[in-house]
PDB file of C-alpha atoms in Angstrom:
ATOM      1  CA  UNK A   1      37.680 -33.194  -4.291  1.00 55.00           C
ATOM      2  CA  UNK A   2      41.289 -34.180  -2.864  1.00 64.00           C
ATOM      3  CA  UNK A   3      43.139 -31.263  -0.532  1.00 64.00           C
ATOM      4  CA  UNK A   4      45.867 -31.295  -3.478  1.00 64.00           C
ATOM      5  CA  UNK A   5      43.327 -30.427  -6.031  1.00 67.00           C
ATOM      6  CA  UNK A   6      41.428 -27.862  -3.792  1.00 70.00           C
ATOM      7  CA  UNK A   7      45.139 -25.936  -2.966  1.00 66.00           C
ATOM      8  CA  UNK A   8      45.835 -26.049  -6.544  1.00 68.00           C
ATOM      9  CA  UNK A   9      42.407 -24.465  -7.598  1.00 69.00           C
ATOM     10  CA  UNK A  10      43.068 -21.620  -4.840  1.00 73.00           C
ATOM     11  CA  UNK A  11      46.541 -21.090  -6.077  1.00 72.00           C
ATOM     12  CA  UNK A  12      45.132 -20.505  -9.633  1.00 70.00           C
ATOM     13  CA  UNK A  13      42.537 -18.017  -8.491  1.00 70.00           C
ATOM     14  CA  UNK A  14      45.195 -16.213  -6.640  1.00 72.00           C
ATOM     15  CA  UNK A  15      46.886 -15.866  -9.256  1.00 72.00           C
ATOM     16  CA  UNK A  16      44.415 -15.042 -11.937  1.00 71.00           C
ATOM     17  CA  UNK A  17      43.124 -12.330  -9.434  1.00 67.00           C
ATOM     18  CA  UNK A  18      46.836 -10.998  -8.937  1.00 70.00           C
ATOM     19  CA  UNK A  19      47.090 -10.682 -12.911  1.00 73.00           C
ATOM     20  CA  UNK A  20      43.738  -8.936 -12.952  1.00 68.00           C
ATOM     21  CA  UNK A  21      44.696  -6.546 -10.238  1.00 69.00           C
ATOM     22  CA  UNK A  22      48.031  -5.465 -12.114  1.00 69.00           C
ATOM     23  CA  UNK A  23      45.590  -5.401 -15.648  1.00 71.00           C
ATOM     24  CA  UNK A  24      42.844  -3.250 -14.582  1.00 66.00           C
ATOM     25  CA  UNK A  25      44.419  -1.447 -11.335  1.00 69.00           C
ATOM     26  CA  UNK A  26      41.819   1.371 -11.275  1.00 65.00           C
ATOM     27  CA  UNK A  27      39.306  -1.055 -10.834  1.00 64.00           C
ATOM     28  CA  UNK A  28      40.371  -2.625  -7.763  1.00 63.00           C
ATOM     29  CA  UNK A  29      41.428   0.742  -6.340  1.00 67.00           C
ATOM     30  CA  UNK A  30      39.479   1.480  -3.191  1.00 64.00           C
ATOM     31  CA  UNK A  31      37.321   4.548  -3.824  1.00 67.00           C
ATOM     32  CA  UNK A  32      37.723   6.623  -0.318  1.00 72.00           C
ATOM     33  CA  UNK A  33      35.454   9.260  -1.161  1.00 74.00           C
ATOM     34  CA  UNK A  34      32.846   7.018  -1.846  1.00 74.00           C
ATOM     35  CA  UNK A  35      33.607   5.083   1.226  1.00 79.00           C
ATOM     36  CA  UNK A  36      33.472   8.383   3.426  1.00 82.00           C
ATOM     37  CA  UNK A  37      30.288   9.498   1.855  1.00 84.00           C
ATOM     38  CA  UNK A  38      28.962   6.194   3.165  1.00 84.00           C
ATOM     39  CA  UNK A  39      30.411   6.819   6.758  1.00 86.00           C
ATOM     40  CA  UNK A  40      28.941   9.978   7.065  1.00 90.00           C
ATOM     41  CA  UNK A  41      25.728   8.740   5.571  1.00 90.00           C
ATOM     42  CA  UNK A  42      25.507   5.922   7.786  1.00 90.00           C
ATOM     43  CA  UNK A  43      26.601   8.338  10.929  1.00 89.00           C
ATOM     44  CA  UNK A  44      23.805  10.872  10.144  1.00 91.00           C
ATOM     45  CA  UNK A  45      20.922   8.072  10.133  1.00 91.00           C
ATOM     46  CA  UNK A  46      22.378   6.957  13.444  1.00 92.00           C
ATOM     47  CA  UNK A  47      22.577  10.535  14.837  1.00 90.00           C
ATOM     48  CA  UNK A  48      19.129  11.122  13.568  1.00 91.00           C
ATOM     49  CA  UNK A  49      17.429   7.882  14.890  1.00 88.00           C
ATOM     50  CA  UNK A  50      19.037   8.956  18.467  1.00 87.00           C
ATOM     51  CA  UNK A  51      17.823  12.460  17.948  1.00 88.00           C
ATOM     52  CA  UNK A  52      14.091  10.728  17.266  1.00 85.00           C
ATOM     53  CA  UNK A  53      14.489   8.692  20.273  1.00 82.00           C
ATOM     54  CA  UNK A  54      15.144  10.957  22.572  1.00 83.00           C
ATOM     55  CA  UNK A  55      12.830  13.578  21.664  1.00 83.00           C
ATOM     56  CA  UNK A  56      10.251  11.337  21.469  1.00 81.00           C
ATOM     57  CA  UNK A  57      11.284   9.867  24.793  1.00 79.00           C
ATOM     58  CA  UNK A  58      11.639   6.179  23.815  1.00 77.00           C
ATOM     59  CA  UNK A  59      12.834   4.117  26.520  1.00 75.00           C
ATOM     60  CA  UNK A  60      13.488   0.415  26.547  1.00 75.00           C
ATOM     61  CA  UNK A  61      12.513   0.403  30.415  1.00 75.00           C
ATOM     62  CA  UNK A  62       9.178   1.600  29.568  1.00 76.00           C
ATOM     63  CA  UNK A  63       8.548  -1.026  26.650  1.00 78.00           C
ATOM     64  CA  UNK A  64       9.584  -3.285  29.609  1.00 77.00           C
ATOM     65  CA  UNK A  65       7.243  -2.200  32.108  1.00 75.00           C
ATOM     66  CA  UNK A  66       4.341  -1.843  29.414  1.00 72.00           C
ATOM     67  CA  UNK A  67       4.975  -5.738  28.771  1.00 74.00           C
ATOM     68  CA  UNK A  68       3.490  -6.802  32.339  1.00 70.00           C
ATOM     69  CA  UNK A  69       0.400  -4.526  31.391  1.00 74.00           C
ATOM     70  CA  UNK A  70       0.078  -5.941  27.594  1.00 73.00           C
ATOM     71  CA  UNK A  71       0.054  -9.349  29.198  1.00 74.00           C
ATOM     72  CA  UNK A  72      -3.066  -8.371  32.021  1.00 74.00           C
ATOM     73  CA  UNK A  73      -4.849  -6.953  28.847  1.00 73.00           C
ATOM     74  CA  UNK A  74      -4.550 -10.227  27.083  1.00 75.00           C
ATOM     75  CA  UNK A  75      -5.625 -12.296  29.761  1.00 76.00           C
ATOM     76  CA  UNK A  76      -8.561 -10.364  30.187  1.00 72.00           C
ATOM     77  CA  UNK A  77      -9.498 -10.368  26.601  1.00 72.00           C
ATOM     78  CA  UNK A  78      -9.866 -14.054  26.836  1.00 79.00           C
ATOM     79  CA  UNK A  79     -11.728 -15.914  25.564  1.00 79.00           C
ATOM     80  CA  UNK A  80     -13.381 -13.720  22.978  1.00 75.00           C
ATOM     81  CA  UNK A  81     -17.099 -13.305  23.208  1.00 76.00           C
ATOM     82  CA  UNK A  82     -19.887 -11.107  22.099  1.00 73.00           C
ATOM     83  CA  UNK A  83     -21.856 -11.552  24.998  1.00 77.00           C
ATOM     84  CA  UNK A  84     -25.288 -11.376  23.270  1.00 76.00           C
ATOM     85  CA  UNK A  85     -24.307  -8.649  20.388  1.00 77.00           C
ATOM     86  CA  UNK A  86     -23.440 -11.217  17.579  1.00 80.00           C
ATOM     87  CA  UNK A  87     -26.174  -9.898  15.160  1.00 86.00           C
ATOM     88  CA  UNK A  88     -25.013  -5.870  16.130  1.00 83.00           C
ATOM     89  CA  UNK A  89     -21.387  -7.186  15.694  1.00 82.00           C
ATOM     90  CA  UNK A  90     -22.379  -8.505  12.399  1.00 85.00           C
ATOM     91  CA  UNK A  91     -24.305  -6.092  11.031  1.00 85.00           C
ATOM     92  CA  UNK A  92     -21.509  -3.333  12.022  1.00 83.00           C
ATOM     93  CA  UNK A  93     -19.297  -5.500  10.004  1.00 84.00           C
ATOM     94  CA  UNK A  94     -21.605  -5.430   7.249  1.00 85.00           C
ATOM     95  CA  UNK A  95     -21.874  -1.619   7.119  1.00 85.00           C
ATOM     96  CA  UNK A  96     -17.596  -1.483   7.409  1.00 86.00           C
ATOM     97  CA  UNK A  97     -17.502  -3.717   4.095  1.00 87.00           C
ATOM     98  CA  UNK A  98     -20.285  -1.657   2.012  1.00 87.00           C
ATOM     99  CA  UNK A  99     -17.836   1.475   3.195  1.00 87.00           C
ATOM    100  CA  UNK A 100     -14.840  -0.018   1.782  1.00 87.00           C
ATOM    101  CA  UNK A 101     -17.003  -1.443  -1.203  1.00 88.00           C
ATOM    102  CA  UNK A 102     -18.622   1.860  -2.089  1.00 89.00           C
ATOM    103  CA  UNK A 103     -15.678   3.641  -1.473  1.00 88.00           C
ATOM    104  CA  UNK A 104     -13.275   1.544  -3.703  1.00 88.00           C
ATOM    105  CA  UNK A 105     -15.417   1.695  -6.383  1.00 89.00           C
ATOM    106  CA  UNK A 106     -16.298   5.412  -6.603  1.00 90.00           C
ATOM    107  CA  UNK A 107     -12.547   6.142  -6.341  1.00 89.00           C
ATOM    108  CA  UNK A 108     -11.918   3.588  -9.084  1.00 89.00           C
ATOM    109  CA  UNK A 109     -14.808   4.805 -11.426  1.00 89.00           C
ATOM    110  CA  UNK A 110     -13.349   8.535 -10.823  1.00 89.00           C
ATOM    111  CA  UNK A 111      -9.875   7.744 -11.204  1.00 86.00           C
ATOM    112  CA  UNK A 112     -10.022   5.579 -14.439  1.00 85.00           C
ATOM    113  CA  UNK A 113     -10.769   8.669 -16.791  1.00 85.00           C
ATOM    114  CA  UNK A 114      -8.600  11.184 -15.190  1.00 84.00           C
ATOM    115  CA  UNK A 115      -5.832   8.544 -15.224  1.00 82.00           C
ATOM    116  CA  UNK A 116      -5.655   9.099 -19.062  1.00 79.00           C
ATOM    117  CA  UNK A 117      -4.917  13.167 -18.644  1.00 80.00           C
ATOM    118  CA  UNK A 118      -2.124  12.458 -16.321  1.00 78.00           C
ATOM    119  CA  UNK A 119      -0.663   9.500 -18.616  1.00 76.00           C
ATOM    120  CA  UNK A 120       2.051  11.234 -20.945  1.00 75.00           C
ATOM    121  CA  UNK A 121       1.375   8.798 -23.870  1.00 72.00           C
ATOM    122  CA  UNK A 122      -2.123   9.952 -23.829  1.00 71.00           C
ATOM    123  CA  UNK A 123      -1.726  13.552 -23.175  1.00 71.00           C
ATOM    124  CA  UNK A 124       1.530  14.908 -24.459  1.00 72.00           C
ATOM    125  CA  UNK A 125       0.788  18.588 -23.065  1.00 73.00           C
ATOM    126  CA  UNK A 126       3.142  19.070 -20.219  1.00 75.00           C
ATOM    127  CA  UNK A 127       0.974  21.543 -18.360  1.00 79.00           C
ATOM    128  CA  UNK A 128      -2.152  19.281 -18.559  1.00 77.00           C
ATOM    129  CA  UNK A 129      -0.167  16.756 -17.318  1.00 75.00           C
ATOM    130  CA  UNK A 130       1.442  18.439 -14.516  1.00 79.00           C
ATOM    131  CA  UNK A 131      -1.614  20.134 -13.229  1.00 82.00           C
ATOM    132  CA  UNK A 132      -3.565  16.613 -13.189  1.00 81.00           C
ATOM    133  CA  UNK A 133      -0.747  14.809 -11.964  1.00 80.00           C
ATOM    134  CA  UNK A 134      -0.214  17.841  -8.318  1.00 82.00           C
ATOM    135  CA  UNK A 135      -4.062  17.661  -8.324  1.00 83.00           C
ATOM    136  CA  UNK A 136      -3.874  13.699  -7.514  1.00 82.00           C
ATOM    137  CA  UNK A 137      -0.833  14.200  -5.244  1.00 81.00           C
ATOM    138  CA  UNK A 138      -3.555  16.783  -3.502  1.00 82.00           C
ATOM    139  CA  UNK A 139      -6.014  14.030  -2.794  1.00 83.00           C
ATOM    140  CA  UNK A 140      -3.504  11.078  -1.706  1.00 80.00           C
ATOM    141  CA  UNK A 141      -1.228  13.248   0.398  1.00 82.00           C
ATOM    142  CA  UNK A 142      -4.569  13.777   2.777  1.00 82.00           C
ATOM    143  CA  UNK A 143      -4.833  10.632   5.049  1.00 83.00           C
ATOM    144  CA  UNK A 144      -8.101   8.829   5.199  1.00 83.00           C
ATOM    145  CA  UNK A 145      -8.646   9.470   8.900  1.00 84.00           C
ATOM    146  CA  UNK A 146      -8.876  13.614   7.864  1.00 86.00           C
ATOM    147  CA  UNK A 147     -10.849  13.135   4.690  1.00 86.00           C
ATOM    148  CA  UNK A 148     -13.072  11.124   7.622  1.00 85.00           C
ATOM    149  CA  UNK A 149     -12.952  14.021  10.012  1.00 86.00           C
ATOM    150  CA  UNK A 150     -13.599  16.405   7.092  1.00 87.00           C
ATOM    151  CA  UNK A 151     -16.859  14.669   5.919  1.00 87.00           C
ATOM    152  CA  UNK A 152     -17.935  13.748   8.962  1.00 86.00           C
ATOM    153  CA  UNK A 153     -18.211  17.896   9.768  1.00 86.00           C
ATOM    154  CA  UNK A 154     -20.059  18.226   5.823  1.00 84.00           C
ATOM    155  CA  UNK A 155     -22.569  15.247   5.604  1.00 83.00           C
ATOM    156  CA  UNK A 156     -22.610  14.137   9.385  1.00 81.00           C
ATOM    157  CA  UNK A 157     -21.680  10.813  11.034  1.00 79.00           C
ATOM    158  CA  UNK A 158     -22.168   7.741   9.809  1.00 80.00           C
ATOM    159  CA  UNK A 159     -21.138   5.348   6.952  1.00 84.00           C
ATOM    160  CA  UNK A 160     -21.785   7.749   4.116  1.00 87.00           C
ATOM    161  CA  UNK A 161     -18.886   9.973   5.581  1.00 86.00           C
ATOM    162  CA  UNK A 162     -16.678   7.045   5.495  1.00 86.00           C
ATOM    163  CA  UNK A 163     -17.417   6.108   1.916  1.00 87.00           C
ATOM    164  CA  UNK A 164     -16.483   9.692   1.048  1.00 89.00           C
ATOM    165  CA  UNK A 165     -13.748   9.219   2.788  1.00 88.00           C
ATOM    166  CA  UNK A 166     -12.078   6.332   1.346  1.00 88.00           C
ATOM    167  CA  UNK A 167     -13.091   7.283  -2.234  1.00 89.00           C
ATOM    168  CA  UNK A 168     -11.226  10.528  -1.837  1.00 88.00           C
ATOM    169  CA  UNK A 169      -8.127   9.067  -0.459  1.00 86.00           C
ATOM    170  CA  UNK A 170      -8.422   6.337  -3.233  1.00 87.00           C
ATOM    171  CA  UNK A 171      -8.868   8.733  -5.647  1.00 88.00           C
ATOM    172  CA  UNK A 172      -5.373  10.046  -6.260  1.00 85.00           C
ATOM    173  CA  UNK A 173      -3.654   6.884  -5.207  1.00 86.00           C
ATOM    174  CA  UNK A 174      -5.659   5.179  -7.881  1.00 87.00           C
ATOM    175  CA  UNK A 175      -5.067   7.768 -10.329  1.00 85.00           C
ATOM    176  CA  UNK A 176      -1.575   7.655  -9.990  1.00 84.00           C
ATOM    177  CA  UNK A 177      -1.230   3.967 -10.444  1.00 84.00           C
ATOM    178  CA  UNK A 178      -3.484   3.729 -13.218  1.00 83.00           C
ATOM    179  CA  UNK A 179      -1.725   6.785 -14.839  1.00 82.00           C
ATOM    180  CA  UNK A 180       1.557   4.609 -14.549  1.00 79.00           C
ATOM    181  CA  UNK A 181       0.292   1.645 -15.739  1.00 80.00           C
ATOM    182  CA  UNK A 182      -0.881   3.603 -18.746  1.00 79.00           C
ATOM    183  CA  UNK A 183       2.148   5.199 -19.568  1.00 75.00           C
ATOM    184  CA  UNK A 184       4.181   2.052 -19.333  1.00 76.00           C
ATOM    185  CA  UNK A 185       1.556  -0.411 -21.699  1.00 70.00           C
ATOM    186  CA  UNK A 186       2.789  -1.613 -24.576  1.00 63.00           C
ATOM    187  CA  UNK A 187       2.583   1.022 -27.523  1.00 66.00           C
ATOM    188  CA  UNK A 188       2.559  -1.487 -30.402  1.00 65.00           C
ATOM    189  CA  UNK A 189      -1.253  -2.478 -30.334  1.00 61.00           C
ATOM    190  CA  UNK A 190      -2.040   1.323 -30.309  1.00 60.00           C
ATOM    191  CA  UNK A 191       0.143   2.154 -33.104  1.00 58.00           C
ATOM    192  CA  UNK A 192      -1.181  -0.797 -35.136  1.00 67.00           C
ATOM    193  CA  UNK A 193      -5.013   0.812 -34.699  1.00 60.00           C
ATOM    194  CA  UNK A 194      -3.406   4.137 -35.609  1.00 58.00           C
ATOM    195  CA  UNK A 195      -1.726   2.599 -38.537  1.00 64.00           C
ATOM    196  CA  UNK A 196      -5.153   1.305 -39.815  1.00 65.00           C
ATOM    197  CA  UNK A 197      -6.931   4.314 -39.985  1.00 64.00           C
ATOM    198  CA  UNK A 198      -8.150   4.679 -36.328  1.00 62.00           C
ATOM    199  CA  UNK A 199      -8.387   7.529 -34.671  1.00 62.00           C
ATOM    200  CA  UNK A 200      -6.765   8.734 -31.158  1.00 62.00           C
ATOM    201  CA  UNK A 201      -9.948   7.476 -29.392  1.00 64.00           C
ATOM    202  CA  UNK A 202      -9.815   4.347 -31.218  1.00 62.00           C
ATOM    203  CA  UNK A 203      -6.269   4.186 -30.011  1.00 65.00           C
ATOM    204  CA  UNK A 204      -6.873   4.857 -26.573  1.00 65.00           C
ATOM    205  CA  UNK A 205     -10.162   2.223 -26.798  1.00 63.00           C
ATOM    206  CA  UNK A 206      -8.557  -0.519 -28.786  1.00 61.00           C
ATOM    207  CA  UNK A 207      -5.013  -0.366 -28.079  1.00 63.00           C
ATOM    208  CA  UNK A 208      -4.033   1.115 -24.581  1.00 69.00           C
ATOM    209  CA  UNK A 209      -7.593  -0.253 -22.415  1.00 69.00           C
ATOM    210  CA  UNK A 210      -7.263  -3.610 -23.599  1.00 67.00           C
ATOM    211  CA  UNK A 211      -3.762  -3.868 -22.314  1.00 69.00           C
ATOM    212  CA  UNK A 212      -4.218  -2.141 -18.888  1.00 74.00           C
ATOM    213  CA  UNK A 213      -7.366  -3.272 -17.886  1.00 75.00           C
ATOM    214  CA  UNK A 214      -6.254  -6.481 -16.096  1.00 76.00           C
ATOM    215  CA  UNK A 215      -3.431  -4.655 -14.332  1.00 77.00           C
ATOM    216  CA  UNK A 216      -6.272  -1.907 -12.756  1.00 80.00           C
ATOM    217  CA  UNK A 217      -8.409  -4.343 -12.044  1.00 80.00           C
ATOM    218  CA  UNK A 218      -5.937  -6.283  -9.774  1.00 80.00           C
ATOM    219  CA  UNK A 219      -5.275  -2.691  -8.096  1.00 81.00           C
ATOM    220  CA  UNK A 220      -8.847  -2.174  -7.350  1.00 84.00           C
ATOM    221  CA  UNK A 221      -9.165  -5.793  -5.908  1.00 82.00           C
ATOM    222  CA  UNK A 222      -5.867  -4.956  -3.881  1.00 82.00           C
ATOM    223  CA  UNK A 223      -7.034  -1.394  -2.595  1.00 85.00           C
ATOM    224  CA  UNK A 224     -10.747  -3.025  -1.764  1.00 85.00           C
ATOM    225  CA  UNK A 225      -8.861  -5.546   0.672  1.00 81.00           C
ATOM    226  CA  UNK A 226      -6.636  -2.708   1.995  1.00 82.00           C
ATOM    227  CA  UNK A 227      -9.620  -0.582   2.225  1.00 84.00           C
ATOM    228  CA  UNK A 228     -11.778  -3.034   4.663  1.00 83.00           C
ATOM    229  CA  UNK A 229      -8.808  -2.195   7.443  1.00 80.00           C
ATOM    230  CA  UNK A 230      -9.326   1.667   6.806  1.00 79.00           C
ATOM    231  CA  UNK A 231     -12.996   1.308   7.040  1.00 81.00           C
ATOM    232  CA  UNK A 232     -12.581  -0.403  10.504  1.00 81.00           C
ATOM    233  CA  UNK A 233     -10.061   2.798  11.264  1.00 81.00           C
ATOM    234  CA  UNK A 234     -12.284   5.468  10.435  1.00 81.00           C
ATOM    235  CA  UNK A 235     -15.097   3.852  12.151  1.00 79.00           C
ATOM    236  CA  UNK A 236     -13.185   5.118  15.549  1.00 79.00           C
ATOM    237  CA  UNK A 237     -13.849   8.642  14.620  1.00 78.00           C
ATOM    238  CA  UNK A 238     -17.926   8.082  13.726  1.00 75.00           C
ATOM    239  CA  UNK A 239     -17.492   7.323   9.991  1.00 74.00           C
ATOM    240  CA  UNK A 240     -19.858   4.361  10.966  1.00 74.00           C
ATOM    241  CA  UNK A 241     -18.912   0.618  10.889  1.00 77.00           C
ATOM    242  CA  UNK A 242     -17.311  -1.778  13.052  1.00 81.00           C
ATOM    243  CA  UNK A 243     -14.524   0.683  14.431  1.00 78.00           C
ATOM    244  CA  UNK A 244     -17.461   2.840  16.399  1.00 79.00           C
ATOM    245  CA  UNK A 245     -18.410  -0.132  18.731  1.00 79.00           C
ATOM    246  CA  UNK A 246     -14.265  -1.108  18.672  1.00 81.00           C
ATOM    247  CA  UNK A 247     -13.400   2.398  20.236  1.00 79.00           C
ATOM    248  CA  UNK A 248     -16.562   2.278  22.402  1.00 79.00           C
ATOM    249  CA  UNK A 249     -15.426  -1.041  24.065  1.00 81.00           C
ATOM    250  CA  UNK A 250     -11.926  -0.305  24.414  1.00 78.00           C
ATOM    251  CA  UNK A 251     -13.076   2.940  26.524  1.00 79.00           C
ATOM    252  CA  UNK A 252     -15.411   0.882  28.916  1.00 77.00           C
ATOM    253  CA  UNK A 253     -12.867  -2.438  29.210  1.00 75.00           C
ATOM    254  CA  UNK A 254     -15.148  -4.659  27.505  1.00 78.00           C
ATOM    255  CA  UNK A 255     -12.241  -6.397  26.272  1.00 78.00           C
ATOM    256  CA  UNK A 256     -13.534  -9.943  25.663  1.00 82.00           C
ATOM    257  CA  UNK A 257     -16.214  -8.137  23.253  1.00 82.00           C
ATOM    258  CA  UNK A 258     -13.202  -6.303  21.716  1.00 83.00           C
ATOM    259  CA  UNK A 259     -11.096  -9.724  21.239  1.00 84.00           C
ATOM    260  CA  UNK A 260     -14.441 -11.079  19.607  1.00 85.00           C
ATOM    261  CA  UNK A 261     -14.165  -7.860  16.863  1.00 85.00           C
ATOM    262  CA  UNK A 262     -10.719  -8.135  16.301  1.00 84.00           C
ATOM    263  CA  UNK A 263     -11.233 -11.948  15.523  1.00 86.00           C
ATOM    264  CA  UNK A 264     -13.956 -10.948  13.288  1.00 85.00           C
ATOM    265  CA  UNK A 265     -11.825  -8.374  11.242  1.00 84.00           C
ATOM    266  CA  UNK A 266      -8.720 -11.098  11.263  1.00 85.00           C
ATOM    267  CA  UNK A 267     -11.236 -13.288   9.874  1.00 86.00           C
ATOM    268  CA  UNK A 268     -12.957 -11.178   7.351  1.00 84.00           C
ATOM    269  CA  UNK A 269      -9.778 -10.012   6.328  1.00 82.00           C
ATOM    270  CA  UNK A 270      -8.301 -13.403   5.316  1.00 83.00           C
ATOM    271  CA  UNK A 271     -11.263 -14.155   3.613  1.00 85.00           C
ATOM    272  CA  UNK A 272     -11.037 -10.946   1.414  1.00 81.00           C
ATOM    273  CA  UNK A 273      -7.424 -11.335   0.954  1.00 80.00           C
ATOM    274  CA  UNK A 274      -8.048 -15.243  -0.692  1.00 83.00           C
ATOM    275  CA  UNK A 275     -10.697 -14.027  -2.926  1.00 81.00           C
ATOM    276  CA  UNK A 276      -9.249 -11.339  -4.546  1.00 76.00           C
ATOM    277  CA  UNK A 277      -5.917 -13.196  -4.565  1.00 77.00           C
ATOM    278  CA  UNK A 278      -8.057 -15.747  -6.786  1.00 79.00           C
ATOM    279  CA  UNK A 279      -9.742 -13.092  -8.718  1.00 77.00           C
ATOM    280  CA  UNK A 280      -6.163 -11.543  -9.640  1.00 72.00           C
ATOM    281  CA  UNK A 281      -5.050 -14.654 -11.092  1.00 74.00           C
ATOM    282  CA  UNK A 282      -7.749 -15.117 -13.286  1.00 74.00           C
ATOM    283  CA  UNK A 283      -7.712 -11.782 -14.552  1.00 67.00           C
ATOM    284  CA  UNK A 284      -4.255 -11.100 -14.805  1.00 64.00           C
ATOM    285  CA  UNK A 285      -4.075 -14.905 -16.646  1.00 61.00           C
ATOM    286  CA  UNK A 286      -1.992 -17.626 -16.269  1.00 55.00           C
ATOM    287  CA  UNK A 287       1.271 -16.274 -16.640  1.00 50.00           C
ATOM    288  CA  UNK A 288       0.901 -14.631 -13.023  1.00 44.00           C
ATOM    289  CA  UNK A 289       0.286 -17.928 -11.204  1.00 42.00           C
TER     290      UNK A 289
END
């Protein structure tokens, strides 16, 4: 495009903009009140961040000084080595996977029926809906690490406490996600079931469940993948699995074994992510590919 043609287009655009400003002056007038609110909100955010850095003693100098120690730790972790404990670590890794699997499965089984009670399009009673939703909020507001500490004191140390902790934590989260998926489900299949003479239970069984089941299954697979990492963390407090070995080896500075455990966890999580991604695509269908 020639320079003359470009200049003509720019002049035409400026003329059009001037006409629009003259025709709709209110739309082009600067909203000073909105700008002032934005500046105040941004200033408050920056002030809160500065206050948090001051109260938590955040310092760039401490970070820079710590980088040298981090480099020393990295050198001590190389090369990763099990040092004769391969089968012990593999057994602990299998225990971690078992904790994640049983915890996720138990949470999904318990959350599935409760989610229908929390869905507005299934239980229209606002009091029942409110009570179930708040109960789910209470369950998911407690972190899995806190649940692990609670169950360790109830049933003792070991993987059973870890599975119970994951089940309790995920019960609230899955119940909330399941209920939201049910509420957003297409109502037309359920209405068709009722119109053909079906009862409310028939509407749920043949109208709602087939529509939300792929989404629910996808969410359960994602939680299993996430819980593999959570099972490692709760093992640090005595809930079994590979996390127990991880914290003990860090305390005695067996960093090569620590690096080997971290490598095992990374490979396992990557493999689970690959498999769960393929399963989610197979469950949801070609549209999600």
